[in-house]
Short mmCIF file of C-alpha atoms in Angstrom, two decimals:
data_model
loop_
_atom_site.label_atom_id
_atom_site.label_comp_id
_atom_site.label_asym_id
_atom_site.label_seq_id
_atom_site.Cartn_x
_atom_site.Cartn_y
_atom_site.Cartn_z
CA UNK A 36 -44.64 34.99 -105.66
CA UNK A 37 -41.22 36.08 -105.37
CA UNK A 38 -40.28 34.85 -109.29
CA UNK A 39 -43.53 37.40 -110.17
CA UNK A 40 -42.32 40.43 -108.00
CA UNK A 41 -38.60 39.75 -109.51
CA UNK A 42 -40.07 39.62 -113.39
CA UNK A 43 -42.07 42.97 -112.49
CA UNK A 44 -38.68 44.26 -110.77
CA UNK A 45 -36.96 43.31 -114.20
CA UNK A 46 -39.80 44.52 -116.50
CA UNK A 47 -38.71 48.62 -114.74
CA UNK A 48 -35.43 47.91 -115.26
CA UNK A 49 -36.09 47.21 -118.84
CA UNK A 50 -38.59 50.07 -119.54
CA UNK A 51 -36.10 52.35 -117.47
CA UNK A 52 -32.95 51.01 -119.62
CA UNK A 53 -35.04 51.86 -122.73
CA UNK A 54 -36.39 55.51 -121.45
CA UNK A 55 -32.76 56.79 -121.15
CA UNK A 56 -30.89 55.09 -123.86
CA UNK A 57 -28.98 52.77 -121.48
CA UNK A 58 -27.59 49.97 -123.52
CA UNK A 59 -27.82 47.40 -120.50
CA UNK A 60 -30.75 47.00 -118.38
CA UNK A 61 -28.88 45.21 -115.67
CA UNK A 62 -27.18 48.18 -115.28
CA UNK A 63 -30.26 49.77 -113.87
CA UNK A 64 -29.73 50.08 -109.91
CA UNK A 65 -32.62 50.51 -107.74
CA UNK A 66 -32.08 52.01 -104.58
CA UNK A 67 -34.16 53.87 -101.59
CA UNK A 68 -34.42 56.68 -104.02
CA UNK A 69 -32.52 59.23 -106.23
CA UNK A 70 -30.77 60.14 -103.32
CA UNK A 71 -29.09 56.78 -102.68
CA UNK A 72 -28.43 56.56 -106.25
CA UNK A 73 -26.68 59.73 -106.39
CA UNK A 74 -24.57 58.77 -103.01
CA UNK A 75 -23.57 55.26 -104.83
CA UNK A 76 -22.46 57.18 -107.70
CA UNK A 77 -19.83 59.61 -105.43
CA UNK A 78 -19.31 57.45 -103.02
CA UNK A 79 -18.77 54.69 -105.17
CA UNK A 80 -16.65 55.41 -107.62
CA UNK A 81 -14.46 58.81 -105.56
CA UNK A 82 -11.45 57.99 -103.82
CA UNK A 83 -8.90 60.13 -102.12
CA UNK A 84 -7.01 62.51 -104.41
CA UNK A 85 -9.76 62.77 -106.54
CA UNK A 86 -11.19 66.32 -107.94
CA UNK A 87 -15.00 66.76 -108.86
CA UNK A 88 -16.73 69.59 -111.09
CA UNK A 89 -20.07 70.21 -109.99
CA UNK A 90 -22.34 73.52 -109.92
CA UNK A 91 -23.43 76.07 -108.13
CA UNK A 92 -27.88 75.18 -108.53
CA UNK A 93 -27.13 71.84 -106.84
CA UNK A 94 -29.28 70.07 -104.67
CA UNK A 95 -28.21 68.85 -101.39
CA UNK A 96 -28.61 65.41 -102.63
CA UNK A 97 -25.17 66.02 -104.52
CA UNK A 98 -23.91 68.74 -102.11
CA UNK A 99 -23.88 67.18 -98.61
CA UNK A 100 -22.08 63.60 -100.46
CA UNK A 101 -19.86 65.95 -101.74
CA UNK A 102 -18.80 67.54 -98.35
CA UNK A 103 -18.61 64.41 -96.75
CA UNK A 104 -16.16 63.28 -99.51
CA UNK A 105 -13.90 66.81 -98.63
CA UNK A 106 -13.28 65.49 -95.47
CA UNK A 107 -11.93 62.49 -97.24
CA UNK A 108 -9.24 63.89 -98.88
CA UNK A 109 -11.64 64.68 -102.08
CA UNK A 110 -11.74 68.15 -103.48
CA UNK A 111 -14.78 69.99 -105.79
CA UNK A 112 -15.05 72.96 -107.62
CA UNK A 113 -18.51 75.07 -108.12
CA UNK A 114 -18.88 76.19 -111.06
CA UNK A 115 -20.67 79.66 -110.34
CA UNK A 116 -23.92 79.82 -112.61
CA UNK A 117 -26.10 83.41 -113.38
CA UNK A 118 -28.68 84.41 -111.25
CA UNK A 119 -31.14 82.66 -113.33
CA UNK A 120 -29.51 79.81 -112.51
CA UNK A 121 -27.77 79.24 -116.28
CA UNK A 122 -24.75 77.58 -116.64
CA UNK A 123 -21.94 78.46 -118.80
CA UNK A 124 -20.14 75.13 -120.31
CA UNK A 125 -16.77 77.03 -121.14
CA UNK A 126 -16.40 78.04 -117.51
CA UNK A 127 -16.73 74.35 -116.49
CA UNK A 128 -14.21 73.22 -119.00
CA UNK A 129 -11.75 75.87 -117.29
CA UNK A 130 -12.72 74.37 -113.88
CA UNK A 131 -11.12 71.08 -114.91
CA UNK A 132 -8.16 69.92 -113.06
CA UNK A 133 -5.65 66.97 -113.71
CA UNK A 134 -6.42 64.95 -110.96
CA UNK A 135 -10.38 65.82 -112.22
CA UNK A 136 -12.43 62.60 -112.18
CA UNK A 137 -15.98 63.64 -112.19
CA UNK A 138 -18.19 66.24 -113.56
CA UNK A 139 -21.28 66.17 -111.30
CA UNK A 140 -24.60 68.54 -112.60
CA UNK A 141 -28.25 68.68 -112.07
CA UNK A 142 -30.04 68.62 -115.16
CA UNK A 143 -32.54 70.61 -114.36
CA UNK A 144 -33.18 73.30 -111.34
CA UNK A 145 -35.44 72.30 -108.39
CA UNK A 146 -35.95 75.47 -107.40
CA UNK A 147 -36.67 77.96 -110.50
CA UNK A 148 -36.29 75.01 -113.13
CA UNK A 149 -33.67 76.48 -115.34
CA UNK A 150 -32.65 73.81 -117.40
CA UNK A 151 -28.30 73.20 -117.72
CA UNK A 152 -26.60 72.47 -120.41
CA UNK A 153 -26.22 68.63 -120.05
CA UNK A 154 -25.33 67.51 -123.30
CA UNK A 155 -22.93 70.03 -124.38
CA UNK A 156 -21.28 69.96 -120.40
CA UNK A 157 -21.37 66.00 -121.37
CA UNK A 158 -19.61 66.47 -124.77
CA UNK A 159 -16.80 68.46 -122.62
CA UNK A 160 -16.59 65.89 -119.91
CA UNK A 161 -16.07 62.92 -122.90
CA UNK A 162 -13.68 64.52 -124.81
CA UNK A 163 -11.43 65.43 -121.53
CA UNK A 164 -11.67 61.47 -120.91
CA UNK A 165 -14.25 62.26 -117.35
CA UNK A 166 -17.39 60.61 -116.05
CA UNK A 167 -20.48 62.51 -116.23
CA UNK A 168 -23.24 62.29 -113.15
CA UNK A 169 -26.40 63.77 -113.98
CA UNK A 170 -29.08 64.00 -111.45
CA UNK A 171 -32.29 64.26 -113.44
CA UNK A 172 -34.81 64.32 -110.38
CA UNK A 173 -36.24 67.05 -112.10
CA UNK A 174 -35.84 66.22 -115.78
CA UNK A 175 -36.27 62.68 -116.06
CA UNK A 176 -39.98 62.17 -117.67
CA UNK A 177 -40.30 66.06 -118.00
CA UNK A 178 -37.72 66.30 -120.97
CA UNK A 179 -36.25 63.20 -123.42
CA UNK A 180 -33.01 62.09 -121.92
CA UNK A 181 -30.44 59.85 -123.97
CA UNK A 182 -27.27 58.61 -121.90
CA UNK A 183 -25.52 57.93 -125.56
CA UNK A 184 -26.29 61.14 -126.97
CA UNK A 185 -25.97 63.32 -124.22
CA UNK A 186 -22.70 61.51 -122.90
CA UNK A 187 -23.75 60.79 -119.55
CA UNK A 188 -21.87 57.78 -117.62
CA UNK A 189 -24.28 57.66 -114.30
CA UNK A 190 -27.45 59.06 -114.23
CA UNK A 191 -29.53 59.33 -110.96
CA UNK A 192 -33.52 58.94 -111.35
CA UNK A 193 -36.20 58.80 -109.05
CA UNK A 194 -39.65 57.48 -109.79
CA UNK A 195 -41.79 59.85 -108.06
CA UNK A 196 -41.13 63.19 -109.90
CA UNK A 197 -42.21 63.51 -113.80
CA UNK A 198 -42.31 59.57 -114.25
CA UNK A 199 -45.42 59.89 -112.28
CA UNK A 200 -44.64 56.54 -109.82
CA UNK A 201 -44.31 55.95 -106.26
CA UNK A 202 -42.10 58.12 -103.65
CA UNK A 203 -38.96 55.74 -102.96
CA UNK A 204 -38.50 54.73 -106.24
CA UNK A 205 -35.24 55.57 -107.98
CA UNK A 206 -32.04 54.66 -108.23
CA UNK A 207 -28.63 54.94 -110.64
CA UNK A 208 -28.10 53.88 -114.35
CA UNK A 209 -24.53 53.09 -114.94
CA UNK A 210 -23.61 53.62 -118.43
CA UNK A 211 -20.85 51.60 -120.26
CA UNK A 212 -17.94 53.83 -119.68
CA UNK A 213 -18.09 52.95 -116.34
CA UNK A 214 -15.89 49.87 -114.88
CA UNK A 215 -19.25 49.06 -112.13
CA UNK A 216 -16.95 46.05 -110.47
CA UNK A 217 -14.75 48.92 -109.57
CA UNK A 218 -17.31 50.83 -107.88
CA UNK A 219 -17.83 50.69 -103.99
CA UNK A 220 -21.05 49.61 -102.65
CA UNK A 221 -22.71 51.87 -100.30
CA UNK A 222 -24.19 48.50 -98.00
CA UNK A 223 -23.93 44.70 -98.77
CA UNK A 224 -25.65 41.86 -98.35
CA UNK A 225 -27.77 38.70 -99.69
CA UNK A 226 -28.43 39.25 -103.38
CA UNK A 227 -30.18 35.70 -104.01
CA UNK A 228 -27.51 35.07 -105.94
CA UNK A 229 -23.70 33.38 -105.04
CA UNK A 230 -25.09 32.84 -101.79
CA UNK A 231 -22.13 30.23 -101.07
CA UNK A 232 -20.07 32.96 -101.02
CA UNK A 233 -19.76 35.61 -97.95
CA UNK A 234 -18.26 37.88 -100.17
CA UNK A 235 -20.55 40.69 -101.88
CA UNK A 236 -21.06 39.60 -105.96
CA UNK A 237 -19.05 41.86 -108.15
CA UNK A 238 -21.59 41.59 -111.08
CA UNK A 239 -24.61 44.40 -111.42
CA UNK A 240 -27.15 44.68 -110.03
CA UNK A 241 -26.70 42.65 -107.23
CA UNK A 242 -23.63 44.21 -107.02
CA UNK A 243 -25.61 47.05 -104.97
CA UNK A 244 -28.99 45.87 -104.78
CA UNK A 245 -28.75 43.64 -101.47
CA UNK A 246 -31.45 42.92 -99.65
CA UNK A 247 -35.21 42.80 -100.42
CA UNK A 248 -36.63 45.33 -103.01
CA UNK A 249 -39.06 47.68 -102.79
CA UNK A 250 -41.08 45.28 -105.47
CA UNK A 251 -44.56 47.21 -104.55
CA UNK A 252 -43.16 50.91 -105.53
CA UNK A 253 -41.29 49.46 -108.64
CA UNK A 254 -44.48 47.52 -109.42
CA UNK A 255 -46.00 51.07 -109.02
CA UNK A 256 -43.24 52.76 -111.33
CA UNK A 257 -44.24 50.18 -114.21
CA UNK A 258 -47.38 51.41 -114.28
CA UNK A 259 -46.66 54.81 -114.60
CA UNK A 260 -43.44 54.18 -117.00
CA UNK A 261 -46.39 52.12 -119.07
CA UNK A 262 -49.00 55.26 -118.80
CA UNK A 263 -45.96 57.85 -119.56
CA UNK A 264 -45.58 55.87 -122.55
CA UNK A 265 -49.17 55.76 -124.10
CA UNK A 266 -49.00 59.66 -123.13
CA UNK A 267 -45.58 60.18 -124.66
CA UNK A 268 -43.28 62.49 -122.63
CA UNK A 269 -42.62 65.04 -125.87
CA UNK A 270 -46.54 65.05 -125.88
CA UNK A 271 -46.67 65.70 -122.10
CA UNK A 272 -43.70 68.46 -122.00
CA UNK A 273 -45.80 70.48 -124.89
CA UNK A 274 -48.52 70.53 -122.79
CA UNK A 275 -46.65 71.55 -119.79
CA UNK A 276 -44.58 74.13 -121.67
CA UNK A 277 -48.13 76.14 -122.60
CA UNK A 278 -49.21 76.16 -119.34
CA UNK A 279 -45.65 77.14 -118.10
CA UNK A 280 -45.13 79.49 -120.04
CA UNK A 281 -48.79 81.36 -119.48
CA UNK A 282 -48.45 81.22 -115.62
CA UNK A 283 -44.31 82.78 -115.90
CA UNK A 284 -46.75 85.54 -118.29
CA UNK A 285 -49.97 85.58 -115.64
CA UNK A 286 -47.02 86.21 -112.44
CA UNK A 287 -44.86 88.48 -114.27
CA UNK A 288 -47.79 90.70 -115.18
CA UNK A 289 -48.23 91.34 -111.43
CA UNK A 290 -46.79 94.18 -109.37
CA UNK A 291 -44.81 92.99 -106.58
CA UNK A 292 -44.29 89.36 -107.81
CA UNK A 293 -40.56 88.22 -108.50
CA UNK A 294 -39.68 85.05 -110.75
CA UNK A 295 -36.61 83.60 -110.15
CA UNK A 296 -35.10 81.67 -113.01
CA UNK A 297 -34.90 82.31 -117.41
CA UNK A 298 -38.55 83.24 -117.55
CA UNK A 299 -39.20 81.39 -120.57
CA UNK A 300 -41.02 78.05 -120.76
CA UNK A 301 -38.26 76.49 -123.56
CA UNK A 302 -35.32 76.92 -121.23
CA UNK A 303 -36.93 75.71 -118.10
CA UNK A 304 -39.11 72.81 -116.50
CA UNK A 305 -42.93 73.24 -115.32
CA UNK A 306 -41.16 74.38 -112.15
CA UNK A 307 -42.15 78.21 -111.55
CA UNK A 308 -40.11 79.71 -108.22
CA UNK A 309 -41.12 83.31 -107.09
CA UNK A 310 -41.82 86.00 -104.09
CA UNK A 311 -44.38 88.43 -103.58
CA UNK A 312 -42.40 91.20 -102.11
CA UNK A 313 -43.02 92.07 -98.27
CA UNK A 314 -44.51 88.63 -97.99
CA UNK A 315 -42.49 85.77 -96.30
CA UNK A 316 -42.97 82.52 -98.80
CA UNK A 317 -44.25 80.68 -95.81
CA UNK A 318 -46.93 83.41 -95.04
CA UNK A 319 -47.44 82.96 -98.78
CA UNK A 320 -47.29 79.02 -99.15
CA UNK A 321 -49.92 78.54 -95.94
CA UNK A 322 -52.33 81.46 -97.55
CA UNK A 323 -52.37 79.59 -100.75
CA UNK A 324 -53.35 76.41 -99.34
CA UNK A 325 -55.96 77.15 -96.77
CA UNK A 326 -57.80 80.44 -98.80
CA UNK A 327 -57.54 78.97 -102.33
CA UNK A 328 -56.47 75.31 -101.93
CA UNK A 329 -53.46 75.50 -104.30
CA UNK A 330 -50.33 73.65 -103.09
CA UNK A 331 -46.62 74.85 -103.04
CA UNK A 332 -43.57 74.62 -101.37
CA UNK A 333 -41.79 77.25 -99.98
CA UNK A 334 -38.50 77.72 -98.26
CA UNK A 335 -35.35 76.55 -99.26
CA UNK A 336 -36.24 73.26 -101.34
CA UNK A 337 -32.82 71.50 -99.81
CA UNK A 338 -30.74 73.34 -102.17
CA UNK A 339 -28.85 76.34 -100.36
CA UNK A 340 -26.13 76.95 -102.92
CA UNK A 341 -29.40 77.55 -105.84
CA UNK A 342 -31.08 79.66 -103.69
CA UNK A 343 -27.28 81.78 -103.03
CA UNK A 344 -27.06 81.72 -106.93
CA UNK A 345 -30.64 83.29 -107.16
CA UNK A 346 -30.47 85.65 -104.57
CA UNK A 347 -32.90 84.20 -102.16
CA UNK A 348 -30.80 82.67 -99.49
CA UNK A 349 -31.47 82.41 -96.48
CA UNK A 350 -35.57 83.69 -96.70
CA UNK A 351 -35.80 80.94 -100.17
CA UNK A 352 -38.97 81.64 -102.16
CA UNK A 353 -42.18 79.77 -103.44
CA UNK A 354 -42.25 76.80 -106.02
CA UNK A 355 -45.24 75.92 -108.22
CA UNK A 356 -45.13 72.91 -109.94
CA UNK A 357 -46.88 72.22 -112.82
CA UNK A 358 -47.67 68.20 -114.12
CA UNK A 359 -49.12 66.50 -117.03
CA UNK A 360 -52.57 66.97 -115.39
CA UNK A 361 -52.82 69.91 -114.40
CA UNK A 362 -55.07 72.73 -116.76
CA UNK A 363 -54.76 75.57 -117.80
CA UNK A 364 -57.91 76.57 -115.73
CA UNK A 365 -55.11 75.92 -112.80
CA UNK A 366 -52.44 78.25 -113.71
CA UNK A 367 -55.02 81.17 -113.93
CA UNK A 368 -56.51 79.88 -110.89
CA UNK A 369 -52.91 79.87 -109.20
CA UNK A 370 -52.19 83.89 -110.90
CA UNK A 371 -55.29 85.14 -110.00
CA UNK A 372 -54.46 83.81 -106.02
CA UNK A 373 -51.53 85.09 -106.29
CA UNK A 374 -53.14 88.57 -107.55
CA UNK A 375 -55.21 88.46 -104.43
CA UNK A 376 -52.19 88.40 -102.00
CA UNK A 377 -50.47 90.81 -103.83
CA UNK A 378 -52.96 93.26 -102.86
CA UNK A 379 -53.02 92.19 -99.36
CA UNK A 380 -49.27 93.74 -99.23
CA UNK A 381 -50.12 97.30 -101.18
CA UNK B 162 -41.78 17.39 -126.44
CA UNK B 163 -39.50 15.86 -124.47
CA UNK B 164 -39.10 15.22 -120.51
CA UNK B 165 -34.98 15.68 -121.42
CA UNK B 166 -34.00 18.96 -120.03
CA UNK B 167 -30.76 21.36 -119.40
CA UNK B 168 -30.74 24.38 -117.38
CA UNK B 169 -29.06 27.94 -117.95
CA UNK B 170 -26.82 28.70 -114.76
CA UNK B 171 -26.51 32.33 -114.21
CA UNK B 172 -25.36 35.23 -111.66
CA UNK B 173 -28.51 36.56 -110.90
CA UNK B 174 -32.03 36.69 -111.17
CA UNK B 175 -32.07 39.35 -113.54
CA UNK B 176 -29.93 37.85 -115.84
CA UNK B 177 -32.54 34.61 -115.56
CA UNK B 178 -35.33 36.94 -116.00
CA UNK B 179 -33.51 38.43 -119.13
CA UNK B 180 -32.58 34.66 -120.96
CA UNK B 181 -36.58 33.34 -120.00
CA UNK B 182 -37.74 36.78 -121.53
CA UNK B 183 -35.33 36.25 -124.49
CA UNK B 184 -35.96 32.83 -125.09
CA UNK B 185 -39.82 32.65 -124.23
CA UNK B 186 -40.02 35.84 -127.65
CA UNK B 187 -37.92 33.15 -129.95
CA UNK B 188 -41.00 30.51 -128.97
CA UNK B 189 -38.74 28.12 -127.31
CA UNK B 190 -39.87 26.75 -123.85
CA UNK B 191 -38.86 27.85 -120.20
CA UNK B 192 -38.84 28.02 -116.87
CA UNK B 193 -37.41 29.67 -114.00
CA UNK B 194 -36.66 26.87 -111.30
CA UNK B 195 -34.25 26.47 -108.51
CA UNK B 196 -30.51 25.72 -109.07
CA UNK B 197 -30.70 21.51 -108.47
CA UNK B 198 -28.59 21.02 -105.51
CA UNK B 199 -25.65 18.82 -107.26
CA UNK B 200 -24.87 21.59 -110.10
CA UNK B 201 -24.91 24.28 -106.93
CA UNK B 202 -25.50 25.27 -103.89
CA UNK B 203 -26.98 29.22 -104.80
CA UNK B 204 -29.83 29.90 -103.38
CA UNK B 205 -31.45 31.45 -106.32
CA UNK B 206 -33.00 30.01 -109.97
CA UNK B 207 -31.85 29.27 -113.14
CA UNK B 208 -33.46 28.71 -116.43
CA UNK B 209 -34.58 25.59 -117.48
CA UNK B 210 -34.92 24.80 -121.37
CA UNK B 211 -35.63 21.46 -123.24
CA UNK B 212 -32.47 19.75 -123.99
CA UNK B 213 -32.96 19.60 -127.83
CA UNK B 214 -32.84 23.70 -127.73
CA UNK B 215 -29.44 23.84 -126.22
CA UNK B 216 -27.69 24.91 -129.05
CA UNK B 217 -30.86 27.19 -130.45
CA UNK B 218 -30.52 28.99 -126.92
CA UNK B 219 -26.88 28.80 -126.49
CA UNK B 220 -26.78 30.71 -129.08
CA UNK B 221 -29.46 33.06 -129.03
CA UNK B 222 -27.92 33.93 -125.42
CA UNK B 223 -24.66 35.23 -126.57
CA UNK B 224 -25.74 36.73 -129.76
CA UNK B 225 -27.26 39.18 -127.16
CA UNK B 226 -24.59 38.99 -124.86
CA UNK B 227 -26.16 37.93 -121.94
CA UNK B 228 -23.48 36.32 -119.66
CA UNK B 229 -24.77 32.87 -117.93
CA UNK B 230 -22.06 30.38 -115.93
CA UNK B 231 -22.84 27.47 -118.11
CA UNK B 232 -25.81 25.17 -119.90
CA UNK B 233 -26.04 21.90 -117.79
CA UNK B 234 -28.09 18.66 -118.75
CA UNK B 235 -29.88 17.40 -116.34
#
């Protein structure tokens, strides 16, 4: 039983190792989420002294390790992005510092889905001799993502987003820049392996995998890594990036409707954010789901500092989300809702 | 076929899971079992091959650069 749930454990790691150009599956960490994996990554490998270059659409995944590291002696810079949430790569280059370890960047916004320049902040970050930590919650699955090519060193993944698996899935890839046995672990543990030793293993992944894992979810996550597969993610993103693309059209056609974010389906995600002016997003979020059945969030998605770059701090806005099955019956569904409460405010 | 085996010592699980995977493509056979007591006292498995393989596996195993602790006879 246990061999089984370990081989299916190993099968994701393989699959996942494969999906983002890691050269080493056993590399692959799986944690409680992305979330963990992106507090192993700056808790791990910051110490004091240390200088980070991060953004200013973060998620408070990176933002809150971050300020807990401040009061540790370790110091970040925000890189200011423009109120569609782009990022400029020359201003992060000029945010570098000597004592700069890290660049830290989402890949892609949770809130608007503006997409950042990952590979070209990447290129920057390798030839200035840094570590690159992407967070690709909302990327991973929803674009192709190559840790070689795109010079990333750690990149954070969770299942549940656009690989279509389990909530509390997800973890950290550690590419081969990085020295892993010189990494902190956030908890330790039995690993099932060294277990004459009360000292934690320095090898990966039991390195930071200690305890029993959540075999059921990853089990889950193979069988949606399998499916995104068969579908093929540039396959599924072409689909998505019609339908994107005809719901930022159907919303910007209507009076009173703000879109936050590039507007155009080839620099963003499937992830729409907006307002209907004079309407709070809650009133907005609550309307949708109990008068037409379509599902949002609203509010501030955990990600203050995007919702400061996008001008919609503190009142935040509301998100569609668009996936590989929904239609395109949906999105005109969705603007022609949206339509209804517009007229509700005139 | 032969009732002579050895056995692949390794870190981790994974890394067993990787050499059986590995080995199991090239058509040679294994098996996950538990470390014998007398080569170690870790708790988890290691993979056992048939001893006339050892030097098919050996090096199949660092051609792709898996690291194991050593190949025991047992």
């Amino acid at each position: 039983m246990s061999i089984e749930a370990a081989r299916i454990v190993y099968a994701v790691r393989e699959v996942i190792a494969a999906s983002f150009g890691a050269p080493d599956p056993l590399q692959v960490i799986f944690g409680l989420n992305i979330t963990d994996g992106l507090n192993l990554a700056l808790h791990g490998l910051l110490k004091p002294g240390d200088h980070v270059v991060t953004s200013s659409m973060e998620h408070n995944a990176i933002m809150r390790p971050l300020n807990d590291l401040q009061q540790q002696g370790i110091a970040y810079t925000r890189v200011a992005c423009q109120a569609d949430g782009t990022l400029d790569p020359a201003l992060v280059e000029q945010a570098i510092q000597p004592n700069t370890k890290l660049i830290a960047l989402n890949h892609a916004s949770n809130v608007c889905g503006t997409l950042l320049p990952v590979r070209e902040v990447g290129r920057i970050a390798r030839q200035k001799g840094l570590l690159f930590l992407v967070d690709t919650a909302q990327s991973a699955g929803a674009v192709p993502i190559n840790m070689d090519t795109d010079y990333i060193d750690l990149l954070a993944f969770t299942g549940h987003k656009s690989l279509y698996g389990p909530m509390g899935t997800g973890g950290l890839v550690i590419g081969g820049r990085v020295d892993s046995s010189t990494l902190s672990t956030l908890r330790q543990g039995g690993t099932g392996s060294r277990s004459e030793r009360e000292m934690q293993p320095d090898f990966c992944p039991d390195r930071f995998e200690s305890g029993t894992p959540n075999a059921v979810g990853l089990a889950g996550l193979l069988a949606a890594l399998e499916w995104l597969q068969e579908q093929g993610v540039a396959q599924i993103q072409a689909h998505k990036e019609v339908l994107t693309q005809a719901l930022l059209e159907g919303l910007g056609n209507l009076a009173g409707v703000i879109i936050y974010g590039p507007r155009d389906a080839s620099l963003q995600t499937a992830t729409v954010g907006f307002n209907i002016q004079g309407l709070e997003p809650s009133t907005v979020g609550l309307r949708l789901d109990e008068e037409y059945n379509i599902l949002c969030r609203v509010g501030l998605h955990c990600a203050p500092a995007a919702h400061h770059t996008l001008g919609t701090f503190p009142d935040g806005c509301v998100r569609f989300g668009l996936s590989a099955f929904n239609t395109m019956d949906d999105v005109q569904q969705a603007v022609a809702a949206v339509r209804e409460l517009t007229k509700d405010v005139r | 076929m032969t009732n002579e085996y050895a056995v692949i010592l390794v870190d981790s699980t994974s890394h067993a899971l990787r050499i059986e995977k590995l080995l199991g493509n090239q058509g040679l056979t294994c098996k996950l079992i538990p470390v014998p007591r007398h080569l170690s006292s870790d708790c988890g498995v290691c993979v056992r091959i048939q001893k006339q393989d050892v030097i098919t596996a050996q090096a199949l195993v660092n051609e792709h650069k898996i690291v194991f602790q050593s190949i025991e006879v047992i």
